[in-house]
Coordinates of C-alpha atoms in Angstrom, one line a residue:
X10 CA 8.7 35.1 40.8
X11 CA 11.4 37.1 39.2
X12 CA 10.9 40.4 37.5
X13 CA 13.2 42.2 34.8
X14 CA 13.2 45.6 33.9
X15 CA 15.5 47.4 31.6
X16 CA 15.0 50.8 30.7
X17 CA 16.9 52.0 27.8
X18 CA 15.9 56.1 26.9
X19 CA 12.0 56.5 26.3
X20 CA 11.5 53.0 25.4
X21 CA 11.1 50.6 28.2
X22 CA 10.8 46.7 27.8
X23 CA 9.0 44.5 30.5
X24 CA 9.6 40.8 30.2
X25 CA 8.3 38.0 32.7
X26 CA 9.4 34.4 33.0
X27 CA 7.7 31.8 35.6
X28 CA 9.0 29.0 37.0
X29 CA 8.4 25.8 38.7
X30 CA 10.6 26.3 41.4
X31 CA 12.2 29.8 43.2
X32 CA 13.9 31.9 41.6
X33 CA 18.0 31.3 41.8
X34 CA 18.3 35.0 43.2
X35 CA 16.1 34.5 46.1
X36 CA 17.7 33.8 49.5
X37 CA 16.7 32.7 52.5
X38 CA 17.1 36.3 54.4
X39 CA 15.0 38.3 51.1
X40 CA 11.8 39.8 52.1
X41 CA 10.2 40.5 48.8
X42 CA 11.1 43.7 48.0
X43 CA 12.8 44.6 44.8
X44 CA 15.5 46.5 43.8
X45 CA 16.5 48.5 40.6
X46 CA 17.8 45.5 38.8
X47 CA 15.4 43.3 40.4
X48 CA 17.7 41.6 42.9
X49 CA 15.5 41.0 46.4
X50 CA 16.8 43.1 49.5
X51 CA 16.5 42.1 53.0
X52 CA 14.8 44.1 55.3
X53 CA 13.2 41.6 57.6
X54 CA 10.5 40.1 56.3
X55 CA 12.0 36.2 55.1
X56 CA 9.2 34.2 57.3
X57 CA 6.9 36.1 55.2
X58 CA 8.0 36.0 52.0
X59 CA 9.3 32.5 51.9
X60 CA 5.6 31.5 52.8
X61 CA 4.2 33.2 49.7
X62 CA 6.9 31.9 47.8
X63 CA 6.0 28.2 49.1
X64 CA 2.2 28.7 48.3
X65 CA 3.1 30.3 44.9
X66 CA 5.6 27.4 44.3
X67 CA 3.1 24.6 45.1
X68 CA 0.2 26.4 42.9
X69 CA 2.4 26.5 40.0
X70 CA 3.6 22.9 40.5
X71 CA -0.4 21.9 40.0
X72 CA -0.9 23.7 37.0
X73 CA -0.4 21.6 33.7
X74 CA 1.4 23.8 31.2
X75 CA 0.9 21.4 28.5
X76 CA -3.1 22.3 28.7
X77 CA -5.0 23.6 25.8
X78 CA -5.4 27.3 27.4
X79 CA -2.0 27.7 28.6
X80 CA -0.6 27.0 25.0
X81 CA -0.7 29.6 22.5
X82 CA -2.1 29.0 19.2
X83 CA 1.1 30.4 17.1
X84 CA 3.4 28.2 19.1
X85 CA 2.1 24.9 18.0
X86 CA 3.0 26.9 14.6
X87 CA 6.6 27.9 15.6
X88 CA 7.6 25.0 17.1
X89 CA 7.9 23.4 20.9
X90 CA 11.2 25.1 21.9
X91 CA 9.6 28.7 20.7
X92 CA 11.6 30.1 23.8
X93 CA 8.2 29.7 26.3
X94 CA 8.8 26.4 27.9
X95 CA 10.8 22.7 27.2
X96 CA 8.0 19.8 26.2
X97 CA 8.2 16.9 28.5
X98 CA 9.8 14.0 26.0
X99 CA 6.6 12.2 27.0
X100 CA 4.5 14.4 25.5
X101 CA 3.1 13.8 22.0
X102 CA 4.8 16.1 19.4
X103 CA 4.6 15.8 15.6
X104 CA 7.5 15.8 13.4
X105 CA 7.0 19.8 12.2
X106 CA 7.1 20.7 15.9
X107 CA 3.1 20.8 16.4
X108 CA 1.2 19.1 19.1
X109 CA -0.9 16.2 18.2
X110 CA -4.0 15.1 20.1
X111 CA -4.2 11.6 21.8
X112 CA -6.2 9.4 19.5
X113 CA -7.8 6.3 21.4
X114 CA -8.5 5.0 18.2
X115 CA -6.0 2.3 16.4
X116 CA -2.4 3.7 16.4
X117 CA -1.7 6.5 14.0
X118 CA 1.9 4.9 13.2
X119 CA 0.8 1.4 12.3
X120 CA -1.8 3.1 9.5
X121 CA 1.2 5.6 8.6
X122 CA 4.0 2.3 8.5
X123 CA 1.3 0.1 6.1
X124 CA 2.1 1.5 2.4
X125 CA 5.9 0.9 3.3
X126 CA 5.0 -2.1 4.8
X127 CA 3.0 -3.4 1.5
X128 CA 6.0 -2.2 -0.7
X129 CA 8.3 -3.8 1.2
X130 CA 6.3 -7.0 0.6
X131 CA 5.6 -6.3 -2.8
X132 CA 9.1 -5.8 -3.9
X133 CA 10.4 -9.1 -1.8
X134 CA 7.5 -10.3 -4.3
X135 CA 9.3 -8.9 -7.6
X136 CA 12.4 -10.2 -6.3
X137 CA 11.5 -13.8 -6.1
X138 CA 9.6 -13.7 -9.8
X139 CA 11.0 -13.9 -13.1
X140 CA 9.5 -13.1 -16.3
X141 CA 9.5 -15.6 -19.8
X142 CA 8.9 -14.8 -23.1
X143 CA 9.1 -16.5 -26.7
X144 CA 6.7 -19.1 -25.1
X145 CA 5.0 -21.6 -27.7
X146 CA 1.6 -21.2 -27.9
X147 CA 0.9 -24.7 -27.5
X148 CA 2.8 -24.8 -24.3
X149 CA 0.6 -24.8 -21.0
X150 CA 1.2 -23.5 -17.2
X151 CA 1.5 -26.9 -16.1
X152 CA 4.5 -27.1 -18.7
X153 CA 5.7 -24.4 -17.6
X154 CA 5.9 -24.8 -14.4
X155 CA 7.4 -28.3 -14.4
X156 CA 10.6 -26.9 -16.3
X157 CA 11.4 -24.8 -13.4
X158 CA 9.9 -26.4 -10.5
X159 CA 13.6 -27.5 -10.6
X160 CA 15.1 -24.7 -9.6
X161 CA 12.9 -23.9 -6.5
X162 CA 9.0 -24.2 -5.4
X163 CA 7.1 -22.6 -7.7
X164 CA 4.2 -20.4 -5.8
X165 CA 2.8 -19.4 -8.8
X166 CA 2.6 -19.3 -12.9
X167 CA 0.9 -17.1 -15.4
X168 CA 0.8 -17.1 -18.7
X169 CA -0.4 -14.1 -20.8
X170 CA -1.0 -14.1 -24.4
X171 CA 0.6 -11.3 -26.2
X172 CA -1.4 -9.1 -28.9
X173 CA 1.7 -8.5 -30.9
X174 CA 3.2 -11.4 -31.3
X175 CA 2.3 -15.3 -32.1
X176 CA 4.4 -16.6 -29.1
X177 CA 3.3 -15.7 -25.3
X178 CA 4.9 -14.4 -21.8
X179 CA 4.7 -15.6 -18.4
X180 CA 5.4 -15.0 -14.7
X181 CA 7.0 -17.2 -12.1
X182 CA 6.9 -16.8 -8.7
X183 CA 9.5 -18.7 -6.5
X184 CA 9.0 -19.1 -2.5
X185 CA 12.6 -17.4 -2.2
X186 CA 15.1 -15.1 -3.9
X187 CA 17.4 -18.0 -4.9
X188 CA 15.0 -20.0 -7.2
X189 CA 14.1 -16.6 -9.4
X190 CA 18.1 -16.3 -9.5
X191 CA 19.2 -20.1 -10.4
X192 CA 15.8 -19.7 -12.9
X193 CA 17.8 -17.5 -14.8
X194 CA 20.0 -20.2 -16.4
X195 CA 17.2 -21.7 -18.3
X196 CA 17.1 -19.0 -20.7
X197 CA 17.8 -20.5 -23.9
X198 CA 15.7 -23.8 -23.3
X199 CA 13.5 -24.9 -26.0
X200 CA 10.0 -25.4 -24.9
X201 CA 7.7 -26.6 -27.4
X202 CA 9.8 -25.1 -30.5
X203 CA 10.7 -22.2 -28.9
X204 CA 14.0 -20.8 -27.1
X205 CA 12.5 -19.5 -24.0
X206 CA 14.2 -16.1 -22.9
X207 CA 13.9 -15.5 -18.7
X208 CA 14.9 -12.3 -17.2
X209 CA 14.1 -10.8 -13.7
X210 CA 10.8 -9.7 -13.7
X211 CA 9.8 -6.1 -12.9
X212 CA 6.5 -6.5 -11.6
X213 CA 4.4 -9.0 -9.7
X214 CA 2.1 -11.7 -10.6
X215 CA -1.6 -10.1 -9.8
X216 CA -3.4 -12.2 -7.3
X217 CA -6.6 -13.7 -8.3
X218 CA -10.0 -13.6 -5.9
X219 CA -9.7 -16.6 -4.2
X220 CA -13.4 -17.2 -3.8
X221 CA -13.3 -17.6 -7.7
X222 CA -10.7 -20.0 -7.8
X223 CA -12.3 -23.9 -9.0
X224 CA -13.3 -25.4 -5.8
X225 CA -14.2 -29.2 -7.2
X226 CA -12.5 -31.4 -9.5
X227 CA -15.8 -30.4 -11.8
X228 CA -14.5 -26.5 -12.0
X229 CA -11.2 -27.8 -12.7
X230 CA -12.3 -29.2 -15.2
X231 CA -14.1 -26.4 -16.7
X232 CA -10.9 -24.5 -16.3
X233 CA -8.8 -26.6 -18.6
X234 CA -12.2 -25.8 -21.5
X235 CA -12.0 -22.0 -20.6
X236 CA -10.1 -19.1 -22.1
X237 CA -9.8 -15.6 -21.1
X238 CA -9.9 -12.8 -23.5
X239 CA -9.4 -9.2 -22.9
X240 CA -9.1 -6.1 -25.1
X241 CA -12.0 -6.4 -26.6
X242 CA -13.9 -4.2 -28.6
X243 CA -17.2 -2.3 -26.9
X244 CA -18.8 -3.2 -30.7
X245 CA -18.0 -6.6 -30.4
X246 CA -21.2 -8.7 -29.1
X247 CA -22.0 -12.3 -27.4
X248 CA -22.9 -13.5 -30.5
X249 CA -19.5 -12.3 -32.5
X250 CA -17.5 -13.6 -29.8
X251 CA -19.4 -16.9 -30.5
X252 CA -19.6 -17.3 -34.1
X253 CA -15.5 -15.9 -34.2
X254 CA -14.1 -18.6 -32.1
X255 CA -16.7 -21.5 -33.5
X256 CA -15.2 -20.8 -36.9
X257 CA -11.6 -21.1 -35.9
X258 CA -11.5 -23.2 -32.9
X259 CA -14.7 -25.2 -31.9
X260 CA -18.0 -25.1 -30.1
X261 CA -18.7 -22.6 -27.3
X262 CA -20.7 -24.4 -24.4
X263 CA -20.6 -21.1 -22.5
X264 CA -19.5 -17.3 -22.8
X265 CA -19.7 -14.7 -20.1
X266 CA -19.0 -11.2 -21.7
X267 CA -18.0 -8.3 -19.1
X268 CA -17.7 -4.3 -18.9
X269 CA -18.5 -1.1 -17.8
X270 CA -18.7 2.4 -18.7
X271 CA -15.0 3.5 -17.3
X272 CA -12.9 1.4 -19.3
X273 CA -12.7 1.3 -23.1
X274 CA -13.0 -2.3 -23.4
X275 CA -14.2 -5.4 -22.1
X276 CA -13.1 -8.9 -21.1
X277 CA -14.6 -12.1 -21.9
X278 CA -14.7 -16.1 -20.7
X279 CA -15.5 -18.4 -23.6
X280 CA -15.6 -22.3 -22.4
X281 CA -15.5 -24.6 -25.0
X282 CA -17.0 -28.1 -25.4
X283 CA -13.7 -29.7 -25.8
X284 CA -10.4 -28.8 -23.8
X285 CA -8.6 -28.9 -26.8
X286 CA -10.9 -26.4 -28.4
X287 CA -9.6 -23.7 -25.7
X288 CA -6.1 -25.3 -26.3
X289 CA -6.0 -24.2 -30.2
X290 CA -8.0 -20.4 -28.8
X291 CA -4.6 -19.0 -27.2
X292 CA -3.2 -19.4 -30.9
X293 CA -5.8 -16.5 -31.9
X294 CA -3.9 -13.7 -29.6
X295 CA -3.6 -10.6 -31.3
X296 CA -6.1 -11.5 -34.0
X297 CA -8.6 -7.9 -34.7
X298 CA -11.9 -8.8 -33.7
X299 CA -13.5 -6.0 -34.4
X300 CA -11.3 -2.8 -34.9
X301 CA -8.8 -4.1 -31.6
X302 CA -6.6 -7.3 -31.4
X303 CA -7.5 -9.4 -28.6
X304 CA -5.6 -11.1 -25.9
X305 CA -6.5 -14.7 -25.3
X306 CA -4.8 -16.7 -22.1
X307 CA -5.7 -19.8 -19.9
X308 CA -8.5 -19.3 -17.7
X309 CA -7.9 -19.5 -14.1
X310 CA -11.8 -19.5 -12.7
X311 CA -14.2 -21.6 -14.3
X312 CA -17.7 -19.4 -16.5
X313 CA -20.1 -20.2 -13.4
X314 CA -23.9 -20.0 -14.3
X315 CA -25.8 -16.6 -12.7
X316 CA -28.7 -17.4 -10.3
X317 CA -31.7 -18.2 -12.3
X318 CA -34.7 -16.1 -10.7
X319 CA -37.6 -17.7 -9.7
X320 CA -40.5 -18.2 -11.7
X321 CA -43.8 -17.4 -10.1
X322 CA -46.3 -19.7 -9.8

């Protein structure tokens, strides 16, 4: 235990600073007392005095100054080196100098690492995608697909209609950076009657549920008769969805209308009687059907039939 005094006029500061281990001013001939500038003189008492020190030294060596009551609050505020103690480097500490608790829960810094870890992903994602525009309407994804399945595996293709324009864009996602780049060169290709334009795309394909994906050669089936329609109209109903594409494209075997109160339109899956039918559909992209033009592309899930309820007997 040392203690320093310093007295300077009327104002005197007292300071104390403890210590694992003894004190570098102590010898082995001290006997406790102090002087004036708190060095230990010798006047026969070391057996004594190195004994306390011993007991003191060993009491202090069981105390954990890391414990809740031994830290004070405005520390964890000021920082671990605030000029009281050194933190052990195997003590938790946060990045602003606080302490942390242990959690026994799953680790903090594999939640804190998954957004970087999902953009990472998602831009290896962008990278390997290119986008196509000025694509004939009459042209499908298969089509598409098989003019660059040269270049690289194709993981996936989407095509979109587009509201403003009588031709329509895709996506193409490659397994690797090197079939988006070499994809490049087919810009300029006529597919259909169309130059096709490809540039690097800027986004990523949006995953579909797979549990809505056609399971049996049936749904597939049903696919290739199905068209997707979105920005739609709230006004628009069933049945002017219905009588709209009957006029201009053929009969409607099925149409599921959707929505909800947060968006300002709705989305729609018309399946047609004939495959051809949906076919001649993605030429009505950007037609007004009511006061809004709607987007008409491929379906990828087949219209599946809602649970019929039981009738009671």
């Amino acid at each position: 235990m040392a203690v320093v005094e310093k007295v300077g006029g009327a104002d005197t500061e007292v300071g104390a600073a403890i210590s694992p281990s003894p004190p570098s001013s102590v010898t082995s001939q001290g006997s406790g007392d102090l002087g004036e500038n708190g060095e230990i003189r010798s006047d026969g008492g070391g057996e004594s005095f190195k004994r306390e020190m011993r007991e003191l030294n060993e009491l202090l060596t069981k105390l954990n100054p890391m414990a809740k009551e031994f830290v004070p609050p405005s520390l964890t505020k000021q920082g671990a080196n605030g000029g009281f103690f050194t933190v052990p480097d195997s003590f938790p500490v946060n990045e602003d100098g606080g302490f942390r608790r242990k959690s026994f829960g799953p680790p903090q810094g594999k939640r804190r690492m998954n957004p970087r870890t999902s953009m990472a992903q998602r831009e290896d994602v962008i990278r390997r995608t290119v986008y196509v525009s000025d694509i004939d309407q009459q042209v499908t994804e298969e089509q598409l697909a098989g003019l660059f399945i040269g270049f690289g595996q194709v993981v996936d293709c989407r095509i979109c209609g587009d509201p403003n324009s009588v031709l329509k864009f895709a996506f193409i996602e490659f397994t690797d950076e090197g079939g988006a780049r070499a994809a490049l060169n087919l810009s300029g290709t006529v597919l259909g009657f169309y130059p096709v334009k490809v540039m690097p795309s800027k986004t990523a394909i949006a995953p579909v549920n797979p549990t809505l994906l056609p399971r049996t050669e049936d749904e597939r089936e049903k696919c290739a008769r199905t068209i997707y329609c979105t920005n739609i109209d709230k006004k628009v109903t069933q049945t002017d969805i219905k009588l709209f594409f009957e006029a201009v494209c053929g009969e409607v075997l099925r149409l599921r209308l959707l929505g909800d109160y947060h968006h300002p339109t709705r989305i729609g899956f018309v399946e047609f009687v004939m495959a051809e039918s949906a076919i001649t559909a993605l030429n009505c992209s950007g037609v007004l059907l009511g006061s809004l033009p709607i987007r008409v592309s491929p379906s990828k899930t087949p219209v599946r039939s809602r649970a019929v309820p039981r009738q009671q007997q």
